[in-house]
Coordinates of C-alpha atoms in Angstrom, one line a residue:
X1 CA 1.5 -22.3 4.3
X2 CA 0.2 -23.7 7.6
X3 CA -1.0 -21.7 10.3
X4 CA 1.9 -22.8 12.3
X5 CA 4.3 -20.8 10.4
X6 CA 2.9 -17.5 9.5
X7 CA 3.9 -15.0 6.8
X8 CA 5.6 -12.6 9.5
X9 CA 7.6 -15.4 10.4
X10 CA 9.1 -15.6 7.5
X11 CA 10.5 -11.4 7.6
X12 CA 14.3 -11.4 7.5
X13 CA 14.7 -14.8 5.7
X14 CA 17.0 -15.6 3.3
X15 CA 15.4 -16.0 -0.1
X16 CA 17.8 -18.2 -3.3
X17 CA 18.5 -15.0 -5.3
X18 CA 22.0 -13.7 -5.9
X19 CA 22.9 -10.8 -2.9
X20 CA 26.0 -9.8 -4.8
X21 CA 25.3 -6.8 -7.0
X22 CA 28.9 -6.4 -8.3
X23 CA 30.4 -9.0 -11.1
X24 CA 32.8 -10.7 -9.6
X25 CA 36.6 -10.1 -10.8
X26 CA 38.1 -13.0 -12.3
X27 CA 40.8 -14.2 -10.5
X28 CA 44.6 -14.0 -11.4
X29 CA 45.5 -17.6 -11.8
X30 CA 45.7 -18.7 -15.5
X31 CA 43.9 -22.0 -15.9
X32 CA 46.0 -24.4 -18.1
X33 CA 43.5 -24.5 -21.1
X34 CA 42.1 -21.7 -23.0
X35 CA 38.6 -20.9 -23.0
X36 CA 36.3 -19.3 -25.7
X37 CA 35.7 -15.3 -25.6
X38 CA 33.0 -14.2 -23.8
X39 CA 29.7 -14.8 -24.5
X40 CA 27.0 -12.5 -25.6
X41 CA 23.8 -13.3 -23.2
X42 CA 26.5 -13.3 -19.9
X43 CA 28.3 -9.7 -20.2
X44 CA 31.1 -8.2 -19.6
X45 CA 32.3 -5.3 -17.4
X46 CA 31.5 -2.3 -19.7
X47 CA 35.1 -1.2 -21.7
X48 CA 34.2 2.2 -21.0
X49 CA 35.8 3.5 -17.6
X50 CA 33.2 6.0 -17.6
X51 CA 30.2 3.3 -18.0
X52 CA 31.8 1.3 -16.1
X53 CA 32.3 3.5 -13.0
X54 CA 28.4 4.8 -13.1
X55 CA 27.2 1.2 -13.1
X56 CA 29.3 0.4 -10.0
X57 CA 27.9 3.6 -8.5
X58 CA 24.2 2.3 -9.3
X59 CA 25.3 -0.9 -7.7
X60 CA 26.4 0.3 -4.8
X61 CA 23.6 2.5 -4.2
X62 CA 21.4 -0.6 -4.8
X63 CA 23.7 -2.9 -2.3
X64 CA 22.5 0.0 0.3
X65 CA 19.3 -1.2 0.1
X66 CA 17.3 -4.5 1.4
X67 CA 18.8 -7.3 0.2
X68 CA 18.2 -10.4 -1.8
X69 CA 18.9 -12.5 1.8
X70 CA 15.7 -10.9 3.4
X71 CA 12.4 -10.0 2.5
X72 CA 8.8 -9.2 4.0
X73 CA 6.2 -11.1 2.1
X74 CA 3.6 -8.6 0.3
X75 CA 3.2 -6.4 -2.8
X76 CA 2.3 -3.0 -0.8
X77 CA 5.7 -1.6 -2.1
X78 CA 6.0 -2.7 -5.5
X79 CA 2.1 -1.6 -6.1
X80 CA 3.0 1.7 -4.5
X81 CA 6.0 1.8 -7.1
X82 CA 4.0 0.9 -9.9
X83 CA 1.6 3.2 -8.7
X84 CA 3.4 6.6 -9.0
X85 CA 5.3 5.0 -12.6
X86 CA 1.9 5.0 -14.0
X87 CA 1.4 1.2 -14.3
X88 CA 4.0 0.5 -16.8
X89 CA 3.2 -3.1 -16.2
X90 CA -0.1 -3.1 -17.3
X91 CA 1.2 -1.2 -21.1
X92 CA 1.7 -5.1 -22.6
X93 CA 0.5 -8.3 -21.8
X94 CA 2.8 -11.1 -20.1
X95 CA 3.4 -14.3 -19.5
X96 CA 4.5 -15.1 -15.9
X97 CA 6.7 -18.2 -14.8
X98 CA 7.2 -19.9 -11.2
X99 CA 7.9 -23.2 -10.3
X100 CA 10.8 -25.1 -8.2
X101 CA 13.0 -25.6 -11.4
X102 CA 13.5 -24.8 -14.7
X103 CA 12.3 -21.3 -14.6
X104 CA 15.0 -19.2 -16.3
X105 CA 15.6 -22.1 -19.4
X106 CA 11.8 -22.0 -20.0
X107 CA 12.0 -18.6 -20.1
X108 CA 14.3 -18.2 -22.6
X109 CA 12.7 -20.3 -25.0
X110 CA 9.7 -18.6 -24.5
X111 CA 11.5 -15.1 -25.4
X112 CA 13.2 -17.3 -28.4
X113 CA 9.7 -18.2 -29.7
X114 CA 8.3 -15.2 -29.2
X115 CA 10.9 -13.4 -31.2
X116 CA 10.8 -15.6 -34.0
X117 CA 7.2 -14.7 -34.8
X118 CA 8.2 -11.4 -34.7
X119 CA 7.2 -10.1 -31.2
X120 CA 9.4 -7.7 -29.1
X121 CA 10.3 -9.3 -26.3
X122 CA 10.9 -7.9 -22.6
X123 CA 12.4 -10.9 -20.1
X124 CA 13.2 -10.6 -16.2
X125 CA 14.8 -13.4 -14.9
X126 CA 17.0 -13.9 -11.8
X127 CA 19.3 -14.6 -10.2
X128 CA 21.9 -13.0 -12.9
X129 CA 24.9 -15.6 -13.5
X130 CA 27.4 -13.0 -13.6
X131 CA 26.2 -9.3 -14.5
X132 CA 23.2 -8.1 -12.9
X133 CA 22.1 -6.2 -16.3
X134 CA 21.1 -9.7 -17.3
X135 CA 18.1 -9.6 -15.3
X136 CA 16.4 -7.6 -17.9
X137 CA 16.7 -8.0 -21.7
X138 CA 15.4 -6.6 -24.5
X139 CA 14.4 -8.8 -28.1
X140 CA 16.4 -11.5 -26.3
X141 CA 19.6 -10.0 -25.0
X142 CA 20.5 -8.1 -22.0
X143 CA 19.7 -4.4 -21.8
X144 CA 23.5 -2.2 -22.1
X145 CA 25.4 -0.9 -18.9
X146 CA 24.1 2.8 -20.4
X147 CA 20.3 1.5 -20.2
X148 CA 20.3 -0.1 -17.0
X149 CA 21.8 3.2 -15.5
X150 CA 19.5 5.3 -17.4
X151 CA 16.4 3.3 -16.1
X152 CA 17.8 3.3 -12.9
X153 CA 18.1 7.1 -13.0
X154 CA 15.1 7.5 -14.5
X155 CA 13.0 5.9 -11.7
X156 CA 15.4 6.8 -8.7
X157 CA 13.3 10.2 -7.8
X158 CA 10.0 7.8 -7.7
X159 CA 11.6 4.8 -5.4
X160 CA 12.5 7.5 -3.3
X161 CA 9.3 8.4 -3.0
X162 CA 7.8 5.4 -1.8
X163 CA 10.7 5.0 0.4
X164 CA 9.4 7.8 2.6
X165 CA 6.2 6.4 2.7
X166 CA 6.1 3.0 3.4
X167 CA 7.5 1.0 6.7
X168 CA 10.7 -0.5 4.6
X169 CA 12.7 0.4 1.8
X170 CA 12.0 -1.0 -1.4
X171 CA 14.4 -3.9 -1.5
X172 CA 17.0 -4.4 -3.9
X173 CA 15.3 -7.1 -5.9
X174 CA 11.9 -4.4 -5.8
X175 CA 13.7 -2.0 -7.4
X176 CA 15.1 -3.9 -10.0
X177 CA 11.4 -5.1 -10.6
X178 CA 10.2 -1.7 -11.0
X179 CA 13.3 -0.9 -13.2
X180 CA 12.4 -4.0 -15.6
X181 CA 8.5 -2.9 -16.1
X182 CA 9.9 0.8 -16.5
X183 CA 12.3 -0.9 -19.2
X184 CA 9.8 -2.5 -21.0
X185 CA 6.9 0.2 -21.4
X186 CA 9.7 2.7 -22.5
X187 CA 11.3 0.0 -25.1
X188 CA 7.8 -0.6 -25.8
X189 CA 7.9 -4.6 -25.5
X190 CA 4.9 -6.3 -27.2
X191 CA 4.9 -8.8 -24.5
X192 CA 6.7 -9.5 -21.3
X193 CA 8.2 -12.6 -20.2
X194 CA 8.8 -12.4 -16.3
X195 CA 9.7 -15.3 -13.8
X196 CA 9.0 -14.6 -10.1
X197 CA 11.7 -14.5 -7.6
X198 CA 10.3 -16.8 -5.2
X199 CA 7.0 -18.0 -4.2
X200 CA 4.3 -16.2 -6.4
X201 CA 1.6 -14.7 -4.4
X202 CA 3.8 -12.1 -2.3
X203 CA 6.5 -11.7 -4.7
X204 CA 7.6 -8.5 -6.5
X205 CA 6.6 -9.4 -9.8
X206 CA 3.4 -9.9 -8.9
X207 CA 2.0 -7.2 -10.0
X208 CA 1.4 -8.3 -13.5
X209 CA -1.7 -10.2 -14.7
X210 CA -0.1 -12.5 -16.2
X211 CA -2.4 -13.6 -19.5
X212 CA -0.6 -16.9 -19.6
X213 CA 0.4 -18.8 -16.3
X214 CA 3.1 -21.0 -16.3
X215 CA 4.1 -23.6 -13.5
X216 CA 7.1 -25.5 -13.8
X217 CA 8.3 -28.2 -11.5
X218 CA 6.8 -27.6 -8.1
X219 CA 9.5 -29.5 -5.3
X220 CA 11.0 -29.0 -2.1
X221 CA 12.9 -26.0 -1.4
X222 CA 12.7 -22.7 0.8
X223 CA 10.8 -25.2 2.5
X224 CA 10.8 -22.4 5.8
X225 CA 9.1 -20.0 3.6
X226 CA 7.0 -21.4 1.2
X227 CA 5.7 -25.1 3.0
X228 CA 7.1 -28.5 3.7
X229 CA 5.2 -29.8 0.9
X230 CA 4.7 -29.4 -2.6
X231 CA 0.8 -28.9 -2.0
X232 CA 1.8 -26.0 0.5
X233 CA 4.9 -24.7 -1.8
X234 CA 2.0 -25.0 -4.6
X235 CA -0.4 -22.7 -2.9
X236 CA 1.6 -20.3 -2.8
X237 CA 3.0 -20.4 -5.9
X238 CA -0.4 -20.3 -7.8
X239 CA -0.8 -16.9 -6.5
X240 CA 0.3 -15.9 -10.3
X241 CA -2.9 -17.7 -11.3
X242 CA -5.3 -14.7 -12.4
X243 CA -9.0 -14.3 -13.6
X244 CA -9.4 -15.7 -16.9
X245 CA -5.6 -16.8 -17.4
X246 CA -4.4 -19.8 -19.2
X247 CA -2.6 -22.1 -17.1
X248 CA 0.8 -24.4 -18.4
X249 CA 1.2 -26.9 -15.9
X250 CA 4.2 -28.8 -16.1
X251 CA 4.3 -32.6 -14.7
X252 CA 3.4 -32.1 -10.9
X253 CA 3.3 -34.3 -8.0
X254 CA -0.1 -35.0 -7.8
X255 CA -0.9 -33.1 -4.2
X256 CA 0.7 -29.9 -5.6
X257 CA -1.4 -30.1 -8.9
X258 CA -4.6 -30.6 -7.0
X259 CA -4.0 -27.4 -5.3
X260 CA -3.0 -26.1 -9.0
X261 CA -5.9 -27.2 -10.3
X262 CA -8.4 -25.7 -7.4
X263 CA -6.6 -22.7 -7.5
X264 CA -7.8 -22.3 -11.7
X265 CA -11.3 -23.1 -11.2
X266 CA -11.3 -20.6 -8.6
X267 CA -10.4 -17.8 -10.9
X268 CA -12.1 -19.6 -13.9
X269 CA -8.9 -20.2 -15.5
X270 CA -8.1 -22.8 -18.3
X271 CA -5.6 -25.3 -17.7
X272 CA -3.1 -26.8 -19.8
X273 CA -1.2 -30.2 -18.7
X274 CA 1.9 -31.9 -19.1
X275 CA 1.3 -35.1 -20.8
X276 CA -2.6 -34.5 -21.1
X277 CA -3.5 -31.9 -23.5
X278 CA 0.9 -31.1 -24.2
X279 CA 4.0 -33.1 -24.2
X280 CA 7.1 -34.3 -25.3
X281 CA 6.2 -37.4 -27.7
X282 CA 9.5 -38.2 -28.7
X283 CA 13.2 -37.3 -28.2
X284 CA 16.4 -38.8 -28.6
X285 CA 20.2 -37.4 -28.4
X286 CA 22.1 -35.4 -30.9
X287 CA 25.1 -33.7 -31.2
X288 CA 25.3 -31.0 -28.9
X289 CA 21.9 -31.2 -27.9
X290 CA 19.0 -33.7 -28.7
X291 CA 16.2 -33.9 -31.2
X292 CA 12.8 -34.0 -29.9
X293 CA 9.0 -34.0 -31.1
X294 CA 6.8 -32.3 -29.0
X295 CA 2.7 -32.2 -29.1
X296 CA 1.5 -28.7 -28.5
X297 CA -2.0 -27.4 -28.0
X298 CA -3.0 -27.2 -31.7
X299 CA -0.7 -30.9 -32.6
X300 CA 3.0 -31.9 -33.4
X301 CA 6.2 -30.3 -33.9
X302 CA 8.2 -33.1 -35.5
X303 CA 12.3 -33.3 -35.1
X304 CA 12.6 -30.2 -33.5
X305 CA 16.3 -29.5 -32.6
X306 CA 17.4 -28.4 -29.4
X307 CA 20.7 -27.2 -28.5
X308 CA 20.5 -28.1 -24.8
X309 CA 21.2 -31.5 -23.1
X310 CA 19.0 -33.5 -20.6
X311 CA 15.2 -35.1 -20.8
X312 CA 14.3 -31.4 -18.2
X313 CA 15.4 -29.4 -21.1
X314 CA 13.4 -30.9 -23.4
X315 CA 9.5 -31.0 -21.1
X316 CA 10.9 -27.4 -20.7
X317 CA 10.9 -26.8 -24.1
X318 CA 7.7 -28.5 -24.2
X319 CA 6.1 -26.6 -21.3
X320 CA 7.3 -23.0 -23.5
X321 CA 5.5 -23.9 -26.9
X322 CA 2.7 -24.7 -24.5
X323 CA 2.9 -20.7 -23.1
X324 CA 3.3 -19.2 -26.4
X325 CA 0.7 -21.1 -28.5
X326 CA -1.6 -20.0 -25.4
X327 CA -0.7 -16.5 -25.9
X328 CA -1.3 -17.0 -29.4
X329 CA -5.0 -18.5 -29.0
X330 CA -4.1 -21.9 -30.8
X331 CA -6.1 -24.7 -28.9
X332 CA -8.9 -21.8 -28.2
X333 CA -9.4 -19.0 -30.8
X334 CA -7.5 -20.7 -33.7
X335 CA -7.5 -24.8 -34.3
X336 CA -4.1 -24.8 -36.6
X337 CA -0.3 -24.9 -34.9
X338 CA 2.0 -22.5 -34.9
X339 CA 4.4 -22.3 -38.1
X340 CA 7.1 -25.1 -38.0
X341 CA 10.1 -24.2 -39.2
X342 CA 9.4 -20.9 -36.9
X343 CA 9.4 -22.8 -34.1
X344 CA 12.3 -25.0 -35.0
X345 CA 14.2 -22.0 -35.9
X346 CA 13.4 -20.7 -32.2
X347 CA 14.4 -23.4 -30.8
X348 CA 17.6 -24.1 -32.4
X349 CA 18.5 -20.4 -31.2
X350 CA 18.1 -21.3 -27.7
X351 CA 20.8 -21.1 -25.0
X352 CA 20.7 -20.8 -21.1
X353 CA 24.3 -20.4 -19.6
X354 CA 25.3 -22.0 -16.5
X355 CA 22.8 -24.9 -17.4
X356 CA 25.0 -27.8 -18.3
X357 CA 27.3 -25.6 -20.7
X358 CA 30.1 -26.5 -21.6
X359 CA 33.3 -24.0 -21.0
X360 CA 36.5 -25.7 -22.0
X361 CA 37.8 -28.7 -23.6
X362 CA 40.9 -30.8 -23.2
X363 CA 39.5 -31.6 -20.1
X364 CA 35.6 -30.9 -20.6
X365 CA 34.7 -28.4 -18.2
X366 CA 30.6 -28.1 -17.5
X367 CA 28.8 -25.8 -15.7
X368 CA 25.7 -26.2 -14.0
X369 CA 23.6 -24.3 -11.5
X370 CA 21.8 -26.9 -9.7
X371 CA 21.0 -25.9 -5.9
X372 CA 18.7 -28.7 -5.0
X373 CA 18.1 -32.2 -4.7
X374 CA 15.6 -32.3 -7.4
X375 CA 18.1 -30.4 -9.7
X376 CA 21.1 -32.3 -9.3
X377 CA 19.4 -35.4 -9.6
X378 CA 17.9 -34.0 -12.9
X379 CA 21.8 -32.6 -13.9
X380 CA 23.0 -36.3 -13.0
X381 CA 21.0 -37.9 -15.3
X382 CA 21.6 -35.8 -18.3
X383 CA 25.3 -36.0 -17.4
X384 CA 25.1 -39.4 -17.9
X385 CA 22.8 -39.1 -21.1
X386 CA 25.0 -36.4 -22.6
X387 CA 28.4 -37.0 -22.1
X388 CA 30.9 -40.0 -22.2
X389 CA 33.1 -39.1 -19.2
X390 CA 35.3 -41.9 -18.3
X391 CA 35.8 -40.2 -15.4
X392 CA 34.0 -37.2 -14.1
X393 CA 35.1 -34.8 -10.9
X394 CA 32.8 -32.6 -9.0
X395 CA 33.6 -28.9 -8.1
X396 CA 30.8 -28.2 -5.8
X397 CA 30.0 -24.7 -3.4
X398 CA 26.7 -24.4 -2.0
X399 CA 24.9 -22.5 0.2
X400 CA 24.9 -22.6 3.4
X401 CA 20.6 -22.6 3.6
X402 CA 20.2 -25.4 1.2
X403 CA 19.7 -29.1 1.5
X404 CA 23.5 -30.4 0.5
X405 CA 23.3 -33.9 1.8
X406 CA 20.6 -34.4 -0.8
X407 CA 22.8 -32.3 -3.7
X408 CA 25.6 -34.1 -3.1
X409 CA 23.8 -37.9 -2.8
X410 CA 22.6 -37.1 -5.9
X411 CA 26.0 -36.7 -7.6
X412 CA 27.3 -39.1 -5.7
X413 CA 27.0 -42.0 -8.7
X414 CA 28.4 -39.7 -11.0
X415 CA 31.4 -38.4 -9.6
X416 CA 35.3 -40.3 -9.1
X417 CA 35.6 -37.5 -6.7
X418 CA 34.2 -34.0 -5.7
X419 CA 36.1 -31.3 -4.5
X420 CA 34.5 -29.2 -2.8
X421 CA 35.0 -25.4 -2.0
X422 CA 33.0 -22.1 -1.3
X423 CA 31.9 -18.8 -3.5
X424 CA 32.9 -15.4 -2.5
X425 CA 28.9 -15.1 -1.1
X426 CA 28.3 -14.5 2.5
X427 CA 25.8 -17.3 1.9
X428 CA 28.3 -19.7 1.3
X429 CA 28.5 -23.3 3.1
X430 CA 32.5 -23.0 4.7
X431 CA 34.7 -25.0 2.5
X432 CA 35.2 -27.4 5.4
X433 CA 31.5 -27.5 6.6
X434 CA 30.8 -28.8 3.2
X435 CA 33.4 -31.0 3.4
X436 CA 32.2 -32.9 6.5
X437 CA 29.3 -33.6 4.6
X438 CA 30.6 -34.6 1.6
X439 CA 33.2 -37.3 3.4
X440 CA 29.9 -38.7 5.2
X441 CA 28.1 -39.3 1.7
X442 CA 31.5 -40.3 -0.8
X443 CA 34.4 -41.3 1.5
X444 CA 36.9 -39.8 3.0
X445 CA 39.2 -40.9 0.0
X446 CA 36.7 -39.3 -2.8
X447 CA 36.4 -35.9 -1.2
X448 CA 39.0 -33.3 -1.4
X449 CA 39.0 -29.8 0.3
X450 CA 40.3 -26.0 -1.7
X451 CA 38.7 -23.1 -0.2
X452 CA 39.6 -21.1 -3.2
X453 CA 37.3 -21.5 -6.2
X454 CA 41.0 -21.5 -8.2
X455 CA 42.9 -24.0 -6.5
X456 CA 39.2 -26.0 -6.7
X457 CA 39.5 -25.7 -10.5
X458 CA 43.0 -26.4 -11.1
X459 CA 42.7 -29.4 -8.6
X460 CA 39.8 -30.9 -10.5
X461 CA 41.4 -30.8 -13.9
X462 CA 44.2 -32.4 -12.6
X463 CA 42.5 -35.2 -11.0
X464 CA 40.5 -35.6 -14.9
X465 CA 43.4 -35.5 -16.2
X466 CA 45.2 -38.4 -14.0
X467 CA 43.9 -41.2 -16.5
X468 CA 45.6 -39.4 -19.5
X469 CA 44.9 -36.6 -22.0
X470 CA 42.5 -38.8 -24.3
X471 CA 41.0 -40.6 -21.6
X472 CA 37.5 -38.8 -21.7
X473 CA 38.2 -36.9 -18.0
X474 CA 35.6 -34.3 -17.5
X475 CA 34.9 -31.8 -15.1
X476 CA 31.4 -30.3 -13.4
X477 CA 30.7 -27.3 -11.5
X478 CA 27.8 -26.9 -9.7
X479 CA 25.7 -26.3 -6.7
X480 CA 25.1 -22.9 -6.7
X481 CA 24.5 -20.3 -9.4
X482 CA 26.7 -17.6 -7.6
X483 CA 29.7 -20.9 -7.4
X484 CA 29.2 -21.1 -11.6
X485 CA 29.3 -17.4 -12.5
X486 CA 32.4 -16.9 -10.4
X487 CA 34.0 -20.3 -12.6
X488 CA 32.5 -18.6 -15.5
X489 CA 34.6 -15.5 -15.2
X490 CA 37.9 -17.7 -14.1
X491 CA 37.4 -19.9 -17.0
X492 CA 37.2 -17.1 -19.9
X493 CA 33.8 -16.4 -20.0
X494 CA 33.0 -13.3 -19.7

């Protein structure tokens, strides 16, 4: 960052993770078509009162704290944490993940590769799409309501601790940090699979030495907190780059990976890059997903399938067998690839919910959690890719601290109309904020205004259905992940 906008400037801020700890209840309208049952990776309230009513209590204890919408740039905390816990982080080697976008889908598919070949895997991702258990799994699925309270419990006495010695709190999204390495020295993991919050250098999960690096797309956003360009953004984002780590560098602009690049040699760390030395060499669309041939560090993974849509998913994908054949030494101690039909098999396990999944049918009802430009622009084109959608209606809620005009611009060629509304999050642009914005960039006629995420949903299936039921209508929430776990729950899902 420039010296024009110092670190202590940026105290208070809001930063992009979720601030709602609870789940939020699904609402009592009945949608007109029936969904599938929950899903697996995304849970449920536990069916136990008695589970159920300790992990509220947990919650509420952690909504007391600092939230997710502020934050005082440095480790001091979280290294005093780790300090009393023993260092849990440093009982397995990780791999740590930043970047603008993509974060949480290559994360997955790192933990899915990982698995395969056997390895116990601990993940932290955020924000959580609807259950903040999800932040932390276990051999690739979310650690149980009982866990989570019995980690939290576990460490509480320690937290408290630091409380009383340091000039904040631990914030809510430190303690969950601390909670996740706790989680994975007890399990024990054999490797950790952690994606920062936001930024790098300063953030809570910086803590770890990462063995492997990874840096997805670097692009505008938090631009008050992190730079106004993707060379400052970058800087501080290679703060995860450590002594002697391998670097995956996915396709940069080139001033951020300059300042990528600088940052390596300066800790004499080898570098990996997107269409250099790794790649996708091939791809091409399949049913429910694509098929793709991707060039790794130690040579090619032919007709690998993919169950996720868009030309992100797949460098993603790309970017992961990068990580883990780096973790694995192929490219520097061993010359030959990873298995094949272990990787495909990964692969082909992958999901990432709220990332262009599809909910219902009879209309088609997607979900996606892009919150930036450079995300919806990415979601647009593997809309268009994807799906056939004679006629496609927006549902969009944002927040109030991103860059909308640019979210919705990007939609803008996709959509017949958008209506737009607002999550339950204090963070949330006003329904008819939104909407003022939205009328500038589609037309008055294309833009229509429910306040309720209900009435937003049951308007936009009516408007896909207008054409008739076999028409190809389709429907796509986005703009925020807190507006598509909130549709999740009201459309079945969990």
């Amino acid at each position: 960052m420039s010296d024009s906008d110092p670190f202590d400037e940026i105290v208070a801020a809001e930063t992009d993770r979720d601030p709602d700890l609870a789940v939020i209840e699904a609402g009592s309208r009945t949608l007109r078509t029936q969904g599938a049952g929950p899903s697996a990776e995304v849970p449920a309230r536990p069916a136990d009162p008695e589970v159920d009513k300790a992990l509220r209590e947990v919650e509420t204890e952690l909504a007391t704290r600092w939230g997710e919408t502020k934050l005082e740039p440095s480790v001091s905390r979280i290294s005093a944490l780790m300090d009393v816990l023993g260092d849990p982080q440093r009982a397995y080697p990780s791999i740590h993940i930043t970047g603008t976008n993509g974060k949480t889908s290559t994360a997955r598919m790192i933990e899915a590769l990982l698995g395969a070949f056997e390895l116990r895997t601990g993940r932290y991702t955020s924000p959580h799409v609807q259950s903040v258990t999800e932040r932390i799994s276990l051999d690739g699925a979310p650690i149980s309501a009982e866990r989570f309270i019995e980690t939290y419990q576990d460490i509480k006495p320690y937290v408290e601790m630091v409380d009383a010695q340091q000039e904040y709190r631990l914030s809510f999204f430190e303690v969950l940090t601390g909670m996740a390495y706790a989680a994975f020295a007890d399990a024990p993991v054999d490797v950790a699979v952690v994606e920062v919050g936001m930024g790098g250098s300063w953030d809570a999960t910086n803590v770890i030495d990462g063995d492997v690096a990874v840096v997805t797309p670097i692009g505008l956003d938090h631009t008050d907190r992190l730079g106004e360009t993707p060379a400052e953004i970058a800087g501080e984002k290679g703060g995860i780059i450590k002594q002697g780590a391998t670097v995956i560098l996915a396709q940069q602009p080139v001033d951020a990976a300059q300042v990528l690049l600088k940052k390596a040699v300066e800790v004499d760390a080898t570098v990996a890059r997107e269409g250099l030395e790794f790649g996708v060499a091939a791809r091409q669309v399949a049913v429910g997903g694509q098929l793709v041939t991707l060039r790794g560090l130690g040579g090619e993974y032919p007709e690998v399938y993919l169950p996720l849509h868009g030309a992100h998913q797949a460098h993603n994908a790309a970017v992961a067998l990068a990580a883990v054949e780096a973790f694995f030494g192929v490219g520097a101690q061993r010359a030959e690839p990873l298995d094949l039909d272990t990787v495909r098999k990964a692969f082909a396990a992958v999901s990432s919910p709220g990332r262009l999944e599809v909910v219902r049918r009879s209309p088609t009802i997607v979900l996606d959690a892009a919150h930036n430009p450079a995300g919806a622009q990415v979601t647009a084109d593997a809309v268009g890719e994807a799906f056939d959608f004679s006629r496609l209606i927006g549902v969009v809620g944002a927040s109030g601290d991103k860059n909308v005009r640019g979210l919705l611009e990007a939609f803008e060629p996709i959509f017949a109309e958008v209506v737009v509304t607002q999550n339950s999050s204090h963070r949330a642009m006003d329904a008819d904020e939104l909407a003022a914005i939205a009328v500038e960039v589609f037309g008055d006629e294309r833009v229509q205004v429910e306040p309720r995420l209900p009435d937003a949903l049951e308007a936009a299936i009516t408007l896909a259905e207008e054409e008739g039921e076999f028409t190809g209508g389709g429907v796509l929430v986005t703009g925020s992940v807190i507006t598509v776990g909130e549709a999740r729950l009201l459309l079945g899902k969990g």
